[in-house]
mmCIF file of C-alpha atoms and ligand atoms in Angstrom:
data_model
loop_
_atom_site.group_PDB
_atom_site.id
_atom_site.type_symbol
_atom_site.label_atom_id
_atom_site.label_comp_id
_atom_site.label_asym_id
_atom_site.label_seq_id
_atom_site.Cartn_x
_atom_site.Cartn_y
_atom_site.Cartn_z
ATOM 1 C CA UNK A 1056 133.525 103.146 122.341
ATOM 2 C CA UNK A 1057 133.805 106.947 122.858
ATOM 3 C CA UNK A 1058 136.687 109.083 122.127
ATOM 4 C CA UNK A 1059 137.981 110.389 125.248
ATOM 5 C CA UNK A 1060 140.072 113.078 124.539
ATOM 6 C CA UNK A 1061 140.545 114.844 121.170
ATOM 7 C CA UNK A 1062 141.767 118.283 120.104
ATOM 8 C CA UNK A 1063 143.829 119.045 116.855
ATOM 9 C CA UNK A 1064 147.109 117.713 118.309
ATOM 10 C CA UNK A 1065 145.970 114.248 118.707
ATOM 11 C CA UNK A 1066 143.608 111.634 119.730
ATOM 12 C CA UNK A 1067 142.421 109.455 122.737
ATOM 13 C CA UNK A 1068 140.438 106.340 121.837
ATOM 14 C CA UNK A 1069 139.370 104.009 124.739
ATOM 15 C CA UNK A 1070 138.225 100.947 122.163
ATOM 16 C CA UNK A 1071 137.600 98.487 124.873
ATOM 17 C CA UNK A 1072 137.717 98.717 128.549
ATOM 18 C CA UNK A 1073 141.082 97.042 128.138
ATOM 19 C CA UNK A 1074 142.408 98.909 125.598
ATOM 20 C CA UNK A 1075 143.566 102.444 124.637
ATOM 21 C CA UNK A 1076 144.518 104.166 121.442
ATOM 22 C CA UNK A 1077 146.655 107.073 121.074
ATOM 23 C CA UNK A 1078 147.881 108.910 118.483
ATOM 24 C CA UNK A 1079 149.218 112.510 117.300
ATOM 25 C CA UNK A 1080 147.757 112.602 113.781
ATOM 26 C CA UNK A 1081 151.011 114.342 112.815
ATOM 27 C CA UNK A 1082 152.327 110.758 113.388
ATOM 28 C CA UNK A 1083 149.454 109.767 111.185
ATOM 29 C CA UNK A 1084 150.980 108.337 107.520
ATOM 30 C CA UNK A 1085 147.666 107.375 105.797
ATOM 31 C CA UNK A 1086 144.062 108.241 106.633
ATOM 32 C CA UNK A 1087 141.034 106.808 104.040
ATOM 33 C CA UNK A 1088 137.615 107.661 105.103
ATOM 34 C CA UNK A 1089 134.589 105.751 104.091
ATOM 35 C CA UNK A 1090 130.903 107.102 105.573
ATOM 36 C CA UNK A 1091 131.611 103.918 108.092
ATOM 37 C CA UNK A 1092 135.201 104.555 109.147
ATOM 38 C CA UNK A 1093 138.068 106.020 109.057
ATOM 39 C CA UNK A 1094 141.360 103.792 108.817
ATOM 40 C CA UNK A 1095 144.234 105.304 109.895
ATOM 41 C CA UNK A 1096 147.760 104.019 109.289
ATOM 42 C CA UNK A 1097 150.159 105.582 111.918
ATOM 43 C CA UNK A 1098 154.235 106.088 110.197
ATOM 44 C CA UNK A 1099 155.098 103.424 112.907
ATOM 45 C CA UNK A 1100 153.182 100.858 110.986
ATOM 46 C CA UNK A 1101 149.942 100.656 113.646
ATOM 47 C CA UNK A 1102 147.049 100.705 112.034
ATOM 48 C CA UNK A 1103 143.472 101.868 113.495
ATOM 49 C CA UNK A 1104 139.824 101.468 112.028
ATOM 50 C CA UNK A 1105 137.837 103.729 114.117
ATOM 51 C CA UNK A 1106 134.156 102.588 113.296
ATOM 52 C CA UNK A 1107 132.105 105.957 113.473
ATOM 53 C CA UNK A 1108 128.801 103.604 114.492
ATOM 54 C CA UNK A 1109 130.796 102.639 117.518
ATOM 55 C CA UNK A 1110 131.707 106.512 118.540
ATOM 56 C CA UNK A 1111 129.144 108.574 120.539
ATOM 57 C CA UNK A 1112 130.924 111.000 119.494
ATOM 58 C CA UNK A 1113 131.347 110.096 115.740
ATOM 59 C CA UNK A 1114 130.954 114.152 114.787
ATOM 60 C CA UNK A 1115 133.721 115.420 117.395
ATOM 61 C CA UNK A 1116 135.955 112.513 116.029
ATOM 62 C CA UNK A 1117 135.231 113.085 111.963
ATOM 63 C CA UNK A 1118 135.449 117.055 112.648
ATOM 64 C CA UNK A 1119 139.424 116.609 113.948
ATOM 65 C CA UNK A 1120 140.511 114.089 111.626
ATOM 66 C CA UNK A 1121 142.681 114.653 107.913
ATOM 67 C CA UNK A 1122 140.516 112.734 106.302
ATOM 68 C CA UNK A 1123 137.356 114.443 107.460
ATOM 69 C CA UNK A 1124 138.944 117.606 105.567
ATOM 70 C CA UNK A 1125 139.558 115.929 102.701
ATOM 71 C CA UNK A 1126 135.510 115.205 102.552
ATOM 72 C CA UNK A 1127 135.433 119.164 102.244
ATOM 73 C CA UNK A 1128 134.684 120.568 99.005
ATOM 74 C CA UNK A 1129 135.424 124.304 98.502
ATOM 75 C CA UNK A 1130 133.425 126.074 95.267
ATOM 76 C CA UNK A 1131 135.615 128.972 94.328
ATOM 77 C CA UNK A 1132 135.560 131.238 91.287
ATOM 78 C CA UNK A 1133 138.593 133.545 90.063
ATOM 79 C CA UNK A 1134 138.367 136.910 90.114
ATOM 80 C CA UNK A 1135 136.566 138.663 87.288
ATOM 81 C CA UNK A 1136 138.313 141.391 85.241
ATOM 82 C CA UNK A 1137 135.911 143.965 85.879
ATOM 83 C CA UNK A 1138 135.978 143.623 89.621
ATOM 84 C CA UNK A 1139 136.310 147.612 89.825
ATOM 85 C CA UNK A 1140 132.510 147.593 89.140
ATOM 86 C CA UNK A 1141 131.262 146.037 91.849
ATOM 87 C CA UNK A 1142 128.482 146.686 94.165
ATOM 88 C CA UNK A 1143 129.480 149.035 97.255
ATOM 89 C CA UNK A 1144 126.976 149.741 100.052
ATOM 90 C CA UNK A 1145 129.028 150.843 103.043
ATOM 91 C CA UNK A 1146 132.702 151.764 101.592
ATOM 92 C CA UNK A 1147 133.721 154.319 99.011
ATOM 93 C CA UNK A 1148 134.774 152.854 96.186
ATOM 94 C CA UNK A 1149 138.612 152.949 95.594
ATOM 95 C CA UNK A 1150 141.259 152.182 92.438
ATOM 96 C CA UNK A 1151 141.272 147.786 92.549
ATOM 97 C CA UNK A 1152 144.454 146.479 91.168
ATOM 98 C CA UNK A 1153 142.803 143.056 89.134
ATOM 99 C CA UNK A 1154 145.951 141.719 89.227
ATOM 100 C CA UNK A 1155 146.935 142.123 92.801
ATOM 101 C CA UNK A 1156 143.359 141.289 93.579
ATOM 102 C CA UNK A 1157 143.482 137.565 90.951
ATOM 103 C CA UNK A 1158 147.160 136.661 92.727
ATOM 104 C CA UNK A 1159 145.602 137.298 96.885
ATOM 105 C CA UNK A 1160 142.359 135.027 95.471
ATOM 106 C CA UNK A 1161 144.690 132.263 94.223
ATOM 107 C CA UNK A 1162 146.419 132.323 97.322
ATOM 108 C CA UNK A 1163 143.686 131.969 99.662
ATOM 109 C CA UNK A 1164 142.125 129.216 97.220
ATOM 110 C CA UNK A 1165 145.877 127.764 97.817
ATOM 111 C CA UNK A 1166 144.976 127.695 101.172
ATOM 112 C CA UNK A 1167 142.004 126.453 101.209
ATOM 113 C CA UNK A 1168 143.837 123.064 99.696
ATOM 114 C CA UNK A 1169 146.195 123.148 101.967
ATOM 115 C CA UNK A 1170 143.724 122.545 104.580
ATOM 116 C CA UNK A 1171 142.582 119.799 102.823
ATOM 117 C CA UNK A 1172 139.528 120.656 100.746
ATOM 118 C CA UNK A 1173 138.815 119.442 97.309
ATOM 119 C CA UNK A 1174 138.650 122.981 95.958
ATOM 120 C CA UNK A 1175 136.178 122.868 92.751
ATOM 121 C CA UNK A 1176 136.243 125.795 90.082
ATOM 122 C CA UNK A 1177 132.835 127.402 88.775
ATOM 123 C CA UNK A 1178 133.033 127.966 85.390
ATOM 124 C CA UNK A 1179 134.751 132.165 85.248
ATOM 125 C CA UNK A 1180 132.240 134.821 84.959
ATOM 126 C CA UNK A 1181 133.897 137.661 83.357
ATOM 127 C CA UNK A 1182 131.521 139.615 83.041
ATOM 128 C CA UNK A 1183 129.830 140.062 86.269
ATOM 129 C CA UNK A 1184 131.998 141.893 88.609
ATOM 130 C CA UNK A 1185 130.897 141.044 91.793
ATOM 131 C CA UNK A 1186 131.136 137.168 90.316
ATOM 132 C CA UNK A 1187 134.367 136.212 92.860
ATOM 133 C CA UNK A 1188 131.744 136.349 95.837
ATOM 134 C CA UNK A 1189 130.512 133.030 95.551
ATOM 135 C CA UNK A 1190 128.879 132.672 99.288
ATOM 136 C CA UNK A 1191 126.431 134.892 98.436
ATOM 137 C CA UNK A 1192 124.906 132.778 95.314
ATOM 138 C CA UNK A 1193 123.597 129.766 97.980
ATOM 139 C CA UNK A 1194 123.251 128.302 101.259
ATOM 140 C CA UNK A 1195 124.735 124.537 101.679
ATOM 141 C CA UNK A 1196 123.637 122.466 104.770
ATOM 142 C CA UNK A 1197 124.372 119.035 105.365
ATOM 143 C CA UNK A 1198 120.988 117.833 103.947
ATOM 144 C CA UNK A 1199 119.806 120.500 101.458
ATOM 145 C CA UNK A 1200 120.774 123.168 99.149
ATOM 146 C CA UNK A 1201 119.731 126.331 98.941
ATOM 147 C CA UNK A 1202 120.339 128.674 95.584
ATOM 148 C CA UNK A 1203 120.079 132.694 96.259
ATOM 149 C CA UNK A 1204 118.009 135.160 94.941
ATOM 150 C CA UNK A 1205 120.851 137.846 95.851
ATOM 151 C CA UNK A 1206 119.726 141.042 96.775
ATOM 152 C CA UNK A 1207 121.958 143.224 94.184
ATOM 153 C CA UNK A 1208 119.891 142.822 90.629
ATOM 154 C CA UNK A 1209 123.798 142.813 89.231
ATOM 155 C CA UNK A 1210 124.478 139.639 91.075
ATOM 156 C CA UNK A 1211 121.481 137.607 90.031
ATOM 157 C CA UNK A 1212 122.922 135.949 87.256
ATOM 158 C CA UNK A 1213 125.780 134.807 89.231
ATOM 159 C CA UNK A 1214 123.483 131.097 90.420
ATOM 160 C CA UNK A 1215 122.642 130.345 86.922
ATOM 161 C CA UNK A 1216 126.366 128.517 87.086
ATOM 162 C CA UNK A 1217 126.497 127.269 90.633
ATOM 163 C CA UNK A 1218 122.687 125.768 91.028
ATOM 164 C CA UNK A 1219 124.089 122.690 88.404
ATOM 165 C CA UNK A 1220 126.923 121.822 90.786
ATOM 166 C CA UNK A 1221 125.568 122.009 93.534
ATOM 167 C CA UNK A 1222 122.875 119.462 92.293
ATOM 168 C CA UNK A 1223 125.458 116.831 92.239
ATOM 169 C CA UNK A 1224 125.851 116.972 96.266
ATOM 170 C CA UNK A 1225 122.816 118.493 97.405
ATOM 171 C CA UNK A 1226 118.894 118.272 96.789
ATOM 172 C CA UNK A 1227 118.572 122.142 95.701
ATOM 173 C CA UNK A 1228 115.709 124.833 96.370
ATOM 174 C CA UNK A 1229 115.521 127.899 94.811
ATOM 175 C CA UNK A 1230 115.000 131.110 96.628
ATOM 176 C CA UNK A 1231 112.311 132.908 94.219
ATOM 177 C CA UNK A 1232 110.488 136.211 94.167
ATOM 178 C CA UNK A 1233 109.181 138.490 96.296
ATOM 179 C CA UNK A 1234 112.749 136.925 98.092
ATOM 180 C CA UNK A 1235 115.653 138.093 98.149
ATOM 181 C CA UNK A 1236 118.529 136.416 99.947
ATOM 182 C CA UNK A 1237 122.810 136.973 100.637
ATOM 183 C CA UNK A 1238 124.492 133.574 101.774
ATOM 184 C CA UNK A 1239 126.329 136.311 103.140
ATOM 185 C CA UNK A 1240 123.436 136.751 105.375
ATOM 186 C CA UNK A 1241 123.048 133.126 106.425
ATOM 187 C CA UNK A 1242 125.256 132.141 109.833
ATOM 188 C CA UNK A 1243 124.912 128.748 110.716
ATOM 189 C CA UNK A 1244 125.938 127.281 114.055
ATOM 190 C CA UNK A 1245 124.974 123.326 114.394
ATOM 191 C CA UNK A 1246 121.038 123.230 114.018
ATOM 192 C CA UNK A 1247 120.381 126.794 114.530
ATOM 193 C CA UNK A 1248 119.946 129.176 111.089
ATOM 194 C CA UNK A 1249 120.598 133.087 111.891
ATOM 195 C CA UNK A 1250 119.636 135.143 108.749
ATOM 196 C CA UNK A 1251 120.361 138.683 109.084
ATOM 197 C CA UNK A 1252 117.935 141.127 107.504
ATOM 198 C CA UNK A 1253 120.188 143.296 105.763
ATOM 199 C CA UNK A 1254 119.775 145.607 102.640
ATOM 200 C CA UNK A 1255 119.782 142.188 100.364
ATOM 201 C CA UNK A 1256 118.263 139.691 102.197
ATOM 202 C CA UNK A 1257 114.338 140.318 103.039
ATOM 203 C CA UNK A 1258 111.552 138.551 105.595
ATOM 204 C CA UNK A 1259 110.011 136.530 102.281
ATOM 205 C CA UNK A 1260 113.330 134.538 102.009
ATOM 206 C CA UNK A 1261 113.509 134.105 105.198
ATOM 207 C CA UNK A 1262 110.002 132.294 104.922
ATOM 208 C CA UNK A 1263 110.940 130.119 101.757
ATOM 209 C CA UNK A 1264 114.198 128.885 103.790
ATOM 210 C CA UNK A 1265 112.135 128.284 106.908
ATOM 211 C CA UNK A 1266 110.040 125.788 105.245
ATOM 212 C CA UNK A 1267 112.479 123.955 103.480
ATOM 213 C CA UNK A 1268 114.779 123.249 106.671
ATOM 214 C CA UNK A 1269 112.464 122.775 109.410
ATOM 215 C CA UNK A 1270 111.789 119.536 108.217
ATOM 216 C CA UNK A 1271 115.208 118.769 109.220
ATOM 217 C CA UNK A 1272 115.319 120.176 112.266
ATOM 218 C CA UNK A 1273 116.524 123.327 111.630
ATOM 219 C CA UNK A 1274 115.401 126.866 114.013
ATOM 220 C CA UNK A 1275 115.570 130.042 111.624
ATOM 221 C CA UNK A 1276 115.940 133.358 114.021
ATOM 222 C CA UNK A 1277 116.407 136.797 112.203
ATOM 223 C CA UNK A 1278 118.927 139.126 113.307
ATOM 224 C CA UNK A 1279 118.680 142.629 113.047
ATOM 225 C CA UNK A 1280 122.101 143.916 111.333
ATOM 226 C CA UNK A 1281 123.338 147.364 110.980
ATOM 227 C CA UNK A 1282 126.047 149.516 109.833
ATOM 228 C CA UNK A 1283 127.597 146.735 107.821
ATOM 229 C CA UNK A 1284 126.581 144.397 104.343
ATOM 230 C CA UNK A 1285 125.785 141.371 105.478
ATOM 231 C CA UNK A 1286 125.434 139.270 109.011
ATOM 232 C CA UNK A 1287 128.347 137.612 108.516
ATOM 233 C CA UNK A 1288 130.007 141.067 108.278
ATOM 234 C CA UNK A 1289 129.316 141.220 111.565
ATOM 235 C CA UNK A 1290 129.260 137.787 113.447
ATOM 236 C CA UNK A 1291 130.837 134.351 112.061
ATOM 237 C CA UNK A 1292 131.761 131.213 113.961
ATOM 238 C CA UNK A 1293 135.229 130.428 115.075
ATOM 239 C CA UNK A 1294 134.458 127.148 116.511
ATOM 240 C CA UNK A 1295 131.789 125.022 118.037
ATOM 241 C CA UNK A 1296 129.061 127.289 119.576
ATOM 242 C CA UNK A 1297 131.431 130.036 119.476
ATOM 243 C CA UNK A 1298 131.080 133.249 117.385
ATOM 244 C CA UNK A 1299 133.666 136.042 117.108
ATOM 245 C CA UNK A 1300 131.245 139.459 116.939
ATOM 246 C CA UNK A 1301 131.679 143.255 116.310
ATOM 247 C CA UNK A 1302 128.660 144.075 118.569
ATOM 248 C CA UNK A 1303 128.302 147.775 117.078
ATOM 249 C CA UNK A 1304 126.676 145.707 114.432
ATOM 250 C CA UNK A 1305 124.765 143.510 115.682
ATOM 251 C CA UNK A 1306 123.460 142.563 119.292
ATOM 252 C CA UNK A 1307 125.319 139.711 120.462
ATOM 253 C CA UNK A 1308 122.685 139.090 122.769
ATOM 254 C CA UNK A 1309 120.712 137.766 119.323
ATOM 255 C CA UNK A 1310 123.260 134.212 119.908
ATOM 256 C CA UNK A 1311 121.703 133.492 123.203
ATOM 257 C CA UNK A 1312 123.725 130.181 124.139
ATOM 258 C CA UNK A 1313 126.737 130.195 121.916
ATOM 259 C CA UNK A 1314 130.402 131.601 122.929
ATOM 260 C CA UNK A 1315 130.969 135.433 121.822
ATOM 261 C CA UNK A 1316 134.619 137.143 121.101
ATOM 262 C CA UNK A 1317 134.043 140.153 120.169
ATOM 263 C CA UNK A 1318 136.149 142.065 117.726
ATOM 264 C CA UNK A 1319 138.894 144.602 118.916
ATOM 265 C CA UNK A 1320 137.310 148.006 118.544
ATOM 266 C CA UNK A 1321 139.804 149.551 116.297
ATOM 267 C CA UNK A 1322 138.854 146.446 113.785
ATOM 268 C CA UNK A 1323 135.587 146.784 112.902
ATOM 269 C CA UNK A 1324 135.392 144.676 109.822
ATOM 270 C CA UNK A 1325 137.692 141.997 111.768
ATOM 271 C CA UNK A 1326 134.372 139.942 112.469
ATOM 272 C CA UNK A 1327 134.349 137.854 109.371
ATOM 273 C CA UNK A 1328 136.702 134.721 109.628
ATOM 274 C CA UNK A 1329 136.271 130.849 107.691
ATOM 275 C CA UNK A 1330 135.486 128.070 109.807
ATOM 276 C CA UNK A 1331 137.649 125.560 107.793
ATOM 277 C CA UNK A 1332 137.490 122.140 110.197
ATOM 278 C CA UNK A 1333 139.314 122.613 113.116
ATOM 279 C CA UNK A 1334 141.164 125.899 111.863
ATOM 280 C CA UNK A 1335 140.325 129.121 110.945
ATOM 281 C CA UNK A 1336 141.019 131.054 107.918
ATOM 282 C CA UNK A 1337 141.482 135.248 108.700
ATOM 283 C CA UNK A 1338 142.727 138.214 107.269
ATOM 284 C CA UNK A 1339 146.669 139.473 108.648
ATOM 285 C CA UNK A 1340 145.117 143.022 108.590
ATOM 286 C CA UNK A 1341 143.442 142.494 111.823
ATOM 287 C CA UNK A 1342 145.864 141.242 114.336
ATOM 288 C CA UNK A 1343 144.822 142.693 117.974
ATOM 289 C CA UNK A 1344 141.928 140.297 117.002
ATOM 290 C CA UNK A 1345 143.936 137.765 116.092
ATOM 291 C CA UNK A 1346 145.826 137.685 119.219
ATOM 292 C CA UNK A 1347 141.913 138.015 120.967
ATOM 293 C CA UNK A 1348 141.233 135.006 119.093
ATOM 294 C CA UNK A 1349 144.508 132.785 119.648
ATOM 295 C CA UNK A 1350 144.103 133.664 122.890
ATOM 296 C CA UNK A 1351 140.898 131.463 123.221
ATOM 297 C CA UNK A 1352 142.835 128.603 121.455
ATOM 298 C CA UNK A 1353 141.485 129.176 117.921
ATOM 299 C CA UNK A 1354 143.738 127.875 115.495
ATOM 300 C CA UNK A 1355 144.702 131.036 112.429
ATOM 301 C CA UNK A 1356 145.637 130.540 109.026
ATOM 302 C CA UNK A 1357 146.438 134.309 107.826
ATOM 303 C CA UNK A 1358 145.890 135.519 104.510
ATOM 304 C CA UNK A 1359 146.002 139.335 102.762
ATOM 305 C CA UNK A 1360 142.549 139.823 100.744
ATOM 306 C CA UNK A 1361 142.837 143.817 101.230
ATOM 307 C CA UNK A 1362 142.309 144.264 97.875
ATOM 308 C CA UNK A 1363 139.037 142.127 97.538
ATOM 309 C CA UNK A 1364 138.618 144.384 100.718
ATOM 310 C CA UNK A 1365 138.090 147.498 98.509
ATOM 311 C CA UNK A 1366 134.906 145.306 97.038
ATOM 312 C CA UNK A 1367 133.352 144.631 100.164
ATOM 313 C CA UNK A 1368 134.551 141.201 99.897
ATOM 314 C CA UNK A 1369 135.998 139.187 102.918
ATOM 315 C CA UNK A 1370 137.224 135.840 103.785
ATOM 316 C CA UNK A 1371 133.497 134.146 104.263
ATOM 317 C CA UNK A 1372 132.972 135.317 100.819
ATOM 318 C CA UNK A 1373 134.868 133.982 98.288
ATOM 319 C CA UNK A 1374 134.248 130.214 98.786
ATOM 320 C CA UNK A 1375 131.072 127.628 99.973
ATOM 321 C CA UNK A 1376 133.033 125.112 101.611
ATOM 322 C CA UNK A 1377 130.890 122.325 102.780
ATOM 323 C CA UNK A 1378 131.003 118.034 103.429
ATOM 324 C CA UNK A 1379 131.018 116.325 99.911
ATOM 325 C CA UNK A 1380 128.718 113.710 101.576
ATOM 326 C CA UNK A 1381 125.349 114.468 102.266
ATOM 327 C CA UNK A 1382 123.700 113.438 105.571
ATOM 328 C CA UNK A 1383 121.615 111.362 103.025
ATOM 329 C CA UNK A 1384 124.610 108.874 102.066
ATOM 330 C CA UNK A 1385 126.366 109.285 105.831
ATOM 331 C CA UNK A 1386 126.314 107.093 108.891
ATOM 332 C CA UNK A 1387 124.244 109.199 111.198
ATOM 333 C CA UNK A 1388 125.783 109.360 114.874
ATOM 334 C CA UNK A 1389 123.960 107.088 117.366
ATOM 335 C CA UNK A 1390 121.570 109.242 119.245
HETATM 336 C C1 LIG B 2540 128.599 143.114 96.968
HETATM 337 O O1 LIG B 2540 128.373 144.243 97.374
HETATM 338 O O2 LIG B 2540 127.709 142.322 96.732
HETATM 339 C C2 LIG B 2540 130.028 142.714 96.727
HETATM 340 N N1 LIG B 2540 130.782 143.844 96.262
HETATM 341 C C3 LIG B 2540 130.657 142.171 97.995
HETATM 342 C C4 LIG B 2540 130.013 140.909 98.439
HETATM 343 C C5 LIG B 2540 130.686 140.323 99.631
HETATM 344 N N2 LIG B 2540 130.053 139.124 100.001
HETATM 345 C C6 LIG B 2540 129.933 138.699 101.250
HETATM 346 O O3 LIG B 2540 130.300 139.378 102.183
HETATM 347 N N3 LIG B 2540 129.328 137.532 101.466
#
């Protein structure tokens, strides 16, 4: 059985050579999803068990359905009250309203619900300023774990609280010294692991990470990054093999093989956007690249984090969203 058709609008199954399925999953009234299947009950009363064993293209299929979102977990934490003490490298620091700053995070951690992730607290870390930025404490693939050693001294203590949950979803390895390491600084686009070497994130992490995920068939390529914090200050992915880029940061030609957009030129910092399933998650300052963006058929969810923006925070930032599921305890695709 392979799924014929498929984009965010609706689905194409040919089940048999006799038989077809179609569907709009806005018609769709109930999805459940085991690691085998995913059932889907359509508001006409049809009902569909789409067995991922049978799919070729099990991936495409779970990556477009509800109930693949719903497998998302998001690990958020609120903002802390002394965000006006947090790290700068490459903007002048500025007055932060807290509250303005608390109300924009609880609306993009809204969001992030409404696109169907199981959003999961970390416990609030008051006292470390920077504490909101949780994508920088670790690194979560599909089969492993990866806990930080951020750059910033200030921001070391902020793993001591995530490496425990992430234990319950991932086997977890530590990033230790001479390494230092930004998830920030960690783009990664199917089996291929670009770590930018930035002012946090140094060649000995980059060696720790490289022998944990080989094993699993991972490639790690550094990428030179400049003028910005972090890699993903400067390239994130917008969809599969595609990457929206501001290229005065960093050479585009380093993503030999994937898509590029690049960035309108009078948004520099528009580069960072969250991959959330099949939609993306981006800030309503930047809208020439929006339209850049929706132009190529990428699907935006806009949200105002300008005043995380005066911390050199950003969308990618202030969540790890990843599949509950490991690949451990999930049907693996037929080859
Ligand atoms: C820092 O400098 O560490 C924080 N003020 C901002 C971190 C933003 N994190 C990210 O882009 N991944």
């Amino acid at each position: 059985m392979r799924c014929r058709e498929l984009d965010p609008r609706g689905f194409l199954l040919r089940t048999t050579m006799f038989r077809t399925v179609r569907g709009r999953w806005r018609d769709v009234d109930k999805v459940s999803d085991t690691p085998q299947a995913i059932d889907v009950a359509l508001a006409g009363g049809a009902r569909h068990r789409l067995n991922l064993a049978d799919l070729e293209n099990a991936e495409e299929v779970c990556a477009a359905s509800p109930g693949y979102r719903r497998s998302l977990v998001a690990l958020v934490r609120e903002v802390s009250p002394r965000l006006a003490a947090c790290e700068l490298t490459h903007i002048a620091r500025q007055s932060i309203d807290y509250e303005r700053a608390y109300f924009q995070h609880a609306a993009y951690v809204d969001l992030l619900a409404c696109l169907g992730c199981a959003v999961r607290p970390l416990r609030p870390a008051p006292d470390l300023p920077d504490s909101v930025f949780v994508e920088d404490t670790a690194v979560v693939l599909d089969e492993l774990a990866i806990v930080t050693r951020p750059g910033a001294v200030s921001r070391r203590a902020e793993t001591t609280t995530v490496d425990p949950v992430l234990r319950e979803y991932r086997p977890v390895r530590v990033v230790t010294a001479p390494g230092t390491l930004d998830g920030g600084d960690v783009l990664v686009a199917g089996k291929r692991i670009f770590i930018g070497l930035s002012s946090r994130s140094n060649q000995a992490a980059v060696e720790q990470v490289r022998c944990w995920v080989e094993p699993a068939g991972y490639q790690v390529h550094t990428v030179a990054v400049a003028g910005c914090l972090h890699l993903k200050s400067a390239a994130t992915e917008v969809g599969d093999r595609l990457l929206l880029v501001n290229p005065a940061w960093v050479d585009p030609a380093a993503f030999a093989g994937l898509g590029v957009i690049e960035v309108d030129p009078d948004e520099p910092q528009a580069a960072n956007a969250l991959r959330v399933g099949d939609a993306v998650i981006f800030p309503t300052a930047f809208s020439a690249t929006r339209r850049r963006l929706e132009t190529a058929g990428v699907v935006i969810h806009g949200i105002d984090l300008s005043e995380l923006a005066k911390a050199e925070g950003a969308v990618t930032c202030c969540s790890l969203v990843f599949l509950k599921a490991s690949a451990a305890t999930r049907t693996p695709p037929p080859a």
